[in-house]
Each structure stands twice: as C-alpha cells, then as structure tokens.
C-alpha cells in the first residue's frame, strides 16, 4: 500500500500494457502523481476521470467533494480489478456520487461535465482525434480539461507539441512544464472549447 496526496492506493499490475487487453488499464502511470499534486478545485463539480486506470484522479475529486465522478476506461474489468479496490482503500465504496463507464472514446456518449481530468492519454498520434473529440463532446461550454503528459513518448510517437498542433476544437488556455531529475519533461495543460 502507498500514499500520495491523502490518497491510499495499491498498484494492481506492474505492466503498463497487458497482452490482449487494450493498454492494460490497471497500472499507475507516473504523470498521475504530478497531476494529483497540481492545485485544482473540484468541490461541487461534475468530473470525468478519462482513461482512469486506477482512478486516483477521480478518487481525489470525490475526496474534495465533487458532485459526481465518472470513471472512464476502455476495459470493463478495470472497475472490479483496479478502481473498486482503490475506493475501498480510501473508504469511498459507499459513496454514491460515482459511476463507471467502459469503452472506446469515439463511441461513448456521456453527460457533459465541468472538468475532465486525464493523465498520459496522448502517447500515440493516432489517438489525437479521439482524445480531442471526446473532450470537446463532454465539456460544458465553460468546462475545462486538465491533462498531463510527457513531452514526448519514445517508441510510440505521441507528443505534447504534436497534440497541440492537431487541436481544432479545443484551445490550450494554460500550460506548465515540469522538469524531472530524470530529464523527462512533462506538461500540464488546461484546455477549453474554442
């Protein structure tokens, strides 16, 4: 068991990608820690934890008093195997303000929300259209998406610069670069509808 930002968690799997399962979904990717520590007010807001994995961003939203949290991941088994154990560790399993939705970003139709939280979802260039459309389709007119990504994903081609150049429906309204001791730059971006 580990702890970060008043959230207790347990990593369910040491692999980022599970063979035969779209990107795994049960690993805590490192940028999530940075986004957990990034100041954000979530009380009273409707939130989507996009590509949630272990769901720690959504759990943080629940702990801050979010009105509702939708945990979204591609894999159906992520809820039982990854998120539910985290909710139990944080004494939130009885909280009725959350839901879980699985499926591909381009096929989901969810309620519009105030804020979308996402960590490391632009690691492949071919995902850019799906990511942008999902965010644009699920933000309220005054809503924001706060996402964090590594500046570049070696071996798979995604990058912050490439994603920003792709944007047609969203605009970056704020960006902060985080430099790590390992030399990997990360970018926290706030996006909103154009």
Short mmCIF file of C-alpha atoms in Angstrom, two decimals:
data_model
loop_
_atom_site.label_atom_id
_atom_site.label_comp_id
_atom_site.label_asym_id
_atom_site.label_seq_id
_atom_site.Cartn_x
_atom_site.Cartn_y
_atom_site.Cartn_z
CA UNK A 1 0.00 0.00 0.00
CA UNK A 2 1.22 3.51 -0.88
CA UNK A 3 0.03 7.05 -0.27
CA UNK A 4 0.07 10.28 -2.29
CA UNK A 5 -1.85 13.48 -1.59
CA UNK A 6 -4.07 11.90 1.09
CA UNK A 7 -4.98 9.05 -1.27
CA UNK A 8 -4.16 5.48 -0.35
CA UNK A 9 -3.51 3.25 -3.36
CA UNK A 10 -2.18 -0.10 -4.40
CA UNK A 11 -0.79 -0.71 -7.87
CA UNK A 12 -2.67 -3.69 -9.31
CA UNK A 13 -0.22 -4.58 -12.05
CA UNK A 14 3.39 -3.72 -12.74
CA UNK A 15 2.90 -3.77 -16.52
CA UNK A 16 1.73 -0.72 -18.47
CA UNK A 17 0.36 -2.95 -21.22
CA UNK A 18 -1.31 -6.31 -20.72
CA UNK A 19 -1.22 -8.68 -23.71
CA UNK A 20 -4.66 -8.96 -25.33
CA UNK A 21 -6.06 -6.03 -23.33
CA UNK A 22 -6.10 -2.51 -24.77
CA UNK A 23 -3.25 -0.73 -22.96
CA UNK A 24 -3.80 -2.64 -19.72
CA UNK A 25 -5.70 -0.08 -17.66
CA UNK A 26 -4.50 -1.30 -14.29
CA UNK A 27 -1.17 0.46 -13.92
CA UNK A 28 -0.45 3.81 -12.34
CA UNK A 29 1.44 5.85 -14.90
CA UNK A 30 3.97 8.27 -13.40
CA UNK A 31 2.42 11.55 -14.60
CA UNK A 32 -0.63 10.85 -12.44
CA UNK A 33 1.42 11.68 -9.33
CA UNK A 34 2.18 15.15 -10.74
CA UNK A 35 -1.46 15.82 -11.59
CA UNK A 36 -2.55 14.66 -8.13
CA UNK A 37 -0.29 17.34 -6.64
CA UNK A 38 -1.37 20.06 -9.08
CA UNK A 39 -3.75 22.50 -7.34
CA UNK A 40 -7.33 22.19 -8.55
CA UNK A 41 -10.71 22.89 -7.00
CA UNK A 42 -13.13 20.05 -7.65
CA UNK A 43 -15.78 20.54 -4.94
CA UNK A 44 -19.31 20.69 -6.32
CA UNK A 45 -18.21 19.86 -9.88
CA UNK A 46 -19.17 17.05 -12.24
CA UNK A 47 -15.94 15.27 -13.24
CA UNK A 48 -14.79 12.64 -15.74
CA UNK A 49 -11.58 10.74 -14.96
CA UNK A 50 -10.70 9.99 -18.61
CA UNK A 51 -8.70 6.81 -19.20
CA UNK A 52 -8.81 6.42 -15.44
CA UNK A 53 -6.71 3.29 -14.89
CA UNK A 54 -6.59 3.00 -11.09
CA UNK A 55 -8.93 6.00 -10.80
CA UNK A 56 -6.81 8.06 -8.43
CA UNK A 57 -7.72 11.38 -10.08
CA UNK A 58 -11.42 10.56 -9.67
CA UNK A 59 -10.82 9.44 -6.09
CA UNK A 60 -9.15 12.77 -5.38
CA UNK A 61 -12.19 14.52 -6.86
CA UNK A 62 -14.53 12.52 -4.60
CA UNK A 63 -12.40 13.35 -1.57
CA UNK A 64 -12.57 17.04 -2.49
CA UNK A 65 -16.38 16.89 -2.64
CA UNK A 66 -17.07 16.58 -6.37
CA UNK A 67 -20.78 16.46 -7.16
CA UNK A 68 -20.21 13.39 -9.37
CA UNK A 69 -17.31 11.43 -10.83
CA UNK A 70 -17.45 9.23 -13.91
CA UNK A 71 -14.53 6.80 -14.03
CA UNK A 72 -13.95 6.09 -17.74
CA UNK A 73 -11.62 3.39 -19.06
CA UNK A 74 -11.53 1.17 -22.13
CA UNK A 75 -11.52 -2.10 -20.21
CA UNK A 76 -14.63 -3.40 -18.50
CA UNK A 77 -12.66 -5.32 -15.86
CA UNK A 78 -10.84 -2.19 -14.72
CA UNK A 79 -13.66 -1.28 -12.35
CA UNK A 80 -13.65 -4.57 -10.42
CA UNK A 81 -9.93 -5.22 -10.55
CA UNK A 82 -8.47 -1.73 -10.19
CA UNK A 83 -10.87 1.06 -9.17
CA UNK A 84 -13.09 -0.72 -6.65
CA UNK A 85 -10.06 -1.77 -4.54
CA UNK A 86 -8.84 1.85 -4.55
CA UNK A 87 -12.28 3.12 -3.50
CA UNK A 88 -12.26 0.60 -0.62
CA UNK A 89 -8.75 1.62 0.48
CA UNK A 90 -9.99 5.22 0.64
CA UNK A 91 -13.28 4.38 2.39
CA UNK A 92 -15.29 5.62 -0.60
CA UNK A 93 -17.01 2.42 -1.77
CA UNK A 94 -20.28 3.54 -0.15
CA UNK A 95 -20.11 6.96 -1.86
CA UNK A 96 -22.97 7.10 -4.37
CA UNK A 97 -21.58 10.02 -6.39
CA UNK A 98 -19.60 7.92 -8.86
CA UNK A 99 -20.18 5.77 -11.90
CA UNK A 100 -18.01 3.67 -14.18
CA UNK A 101 -18.19 3.62 -17.97
CA UNK A 102 -16.03 1.49 -20.23
CA UNK A 103 -15.48 1.67 -23.95
CA UNK A 104 -13.63 3.42 -26.74
CA UNK A 105 -13.55 7.22 -26.56
CA UNK A 106 -15.07 7.60 -30.02
CA UNK A 107 -18.19 5.58 -29.17
CA UNK A 108 -19.08 6.91 -25.72
CA UNK A 109 -21.87 9.40 -25.13
CA UNK A 110 -21.76 10.69 -21.56
CA UNK A 111 -23.21 13.69 -19.78
CA UNK A 112 -21.34 16.96 -20.19
CA UNK A 113 -19.19 17.86 -17.20
CA UNK A 114 -17.39 20.79 -15.62
CA UNK A 115 -13.97 19.18 -15.69
CA UNK A 116 -12.19 16.29 -17.35
CA UNK A 117 -9.01 15.00 -15.72
CA UNK A 118 -6.58 12.91 -17.79
CA UNK A 119 -3.08 11.54 -17.43
CA UNK A 120 -0.88 10.27 -20.27
CA UNK A 121 -3.56 9.83 -22.91
CA UNK A 122 -1.77 11.31 -25.95
CA UNK A 123 1.08 8.83 -26.13
CA UNK A 124 0.07 7.72 -29.65
CA UNK A 125 -0.52 10.17 -32.51
CA UNK A 126 -3.43 8.11 -33.85
CA UNK A 127 -5.32 8.82 -30.60
CA UNK A 128 -5.30 12.61 -31.04
CA UNK A 129 -8.64 12.82 -32.91
CA UNK A 130 -10.39 10.50 -30.42
CA UNK A 131 -8.99 12.39 -27.43
CA UNK A 132 -9.95 15.80 -28.78
CA UNK A 133 -13.44 14.70 -29.85
CA UNK A 134 -14.15 13.01 -26.51
CA UNK A 135 -13.10 16.11 -24.58
CA UNK A 136 -14.95 18.52 -26.90
CA UNK A 137 -18.13 16.40 -26.78
CA UNK A 138 -18.19 16.05 -22.99
CA UNK A 139 -17.25 19.50 -21.68
CA UNK A 140 -19.87 22.05 -20.76
CA UNK A 141 -19.38 25.39 -22.56
CA UNK A 142 -17.44 26.81 -19.59
CA UNK A 143 -15.77 23.49 -18.73
CA UNK A 144 -12.07 22.67 -18.68
CA UNK A 145 -9.88 19.65 -19.23
CA UNK A 146 -6.75 19.37 -17.13
CA UNK A 147 -4.34 16.86 -18.61
CA UNK A 148 -0.75 15.87 -18.05
CA UNK A 149 1.55 14.13 -20.50
CA UNK A 150 5.24 13.58 -21.08
CA UNK A 151 6.58 15.96 -23.72
CA UNK A 152 7.38 13.04 -26.00
CA UNK A 153 6.64 9.30 -25.94
CA UNK A 154 9.62 7.45 -27.35
CA UNK A 155 8.76 4.40 -29.41
CA UNK A 156 5.07 5.23 -29.89
CA UNK A 157 5.29 8.78 -31.29
CA UNK A 158 2.87 10.88 -29.28
CA UNK A 159 3.97 14.32 -28.09
CA UNK A 160 2.58 17.43 -26.46
CA UNK A 161 3.68 19.57 -29.43
CA UNK A 162 2.04 17.18 -31.90
CA UNK A 163 -1.21 17.15 -29.93
CA UNK A 164 -1.31 20.95 -29.67
CA UNK A 165 -0.74 21.23 -33.45
CA UNK A 166 -3.63 18.82 -34.03
CA UNK A 167 -6.20 20.79 -32.00
CA UNK A 168 -9.12 22.30 -33.92
CA UNK A 169 -11.99 22.18 -31.39
CA UNK A 170 -10.04 22.90 -28.22
CA UNK A 171 -7.56 25.52 -27.18
CA UNK A 172 -4.80 25.48 -24.59
CA UNK A 173 -5.54 28.25 -22.10
CA UNK A 174 -2.76 27.47 -19.64
CA UNK A 175 0.34 25.29 -19.71
CA UNK A 176 3.01 24.45 -17.17
CA UNK A 177 6.16 22.45 -17.86
CA UNK A 178 7.57 20.18 -15.19
CA UNK A 179 11.22 19.13 -15.43
CA UNK A 180 12.18 15.93 -13.66
CA UNK A 181 15.50 14.72 -12.33
CA UNK A 182 15.45 12.02 -14.99
CA UNK A 183 15.36 14.71 -17.70
CA UNK A 184 11.82 13.88 -18.82
CA UNK A 185 9.74 17.00 -19.36
CA UNK A 186 6.04 16.83 -18.57
CA UNK A 187 3.33 19.28 -19.49
CA UNK A 188 0.17 20.10 -17.57
CA UNK A 189 -2.33 21.74 -19.90
CA UNK A 190 -5.71 23.31 -19.28
CA UNK A 191 -7.92 23.05 -22.34
CA UNK A 192 -11.28 24.54 -23.12
CA UNK A 193 -13.62 24.70 -26.09
CA UNK A 194 -12.75 27.22 -28.84
#
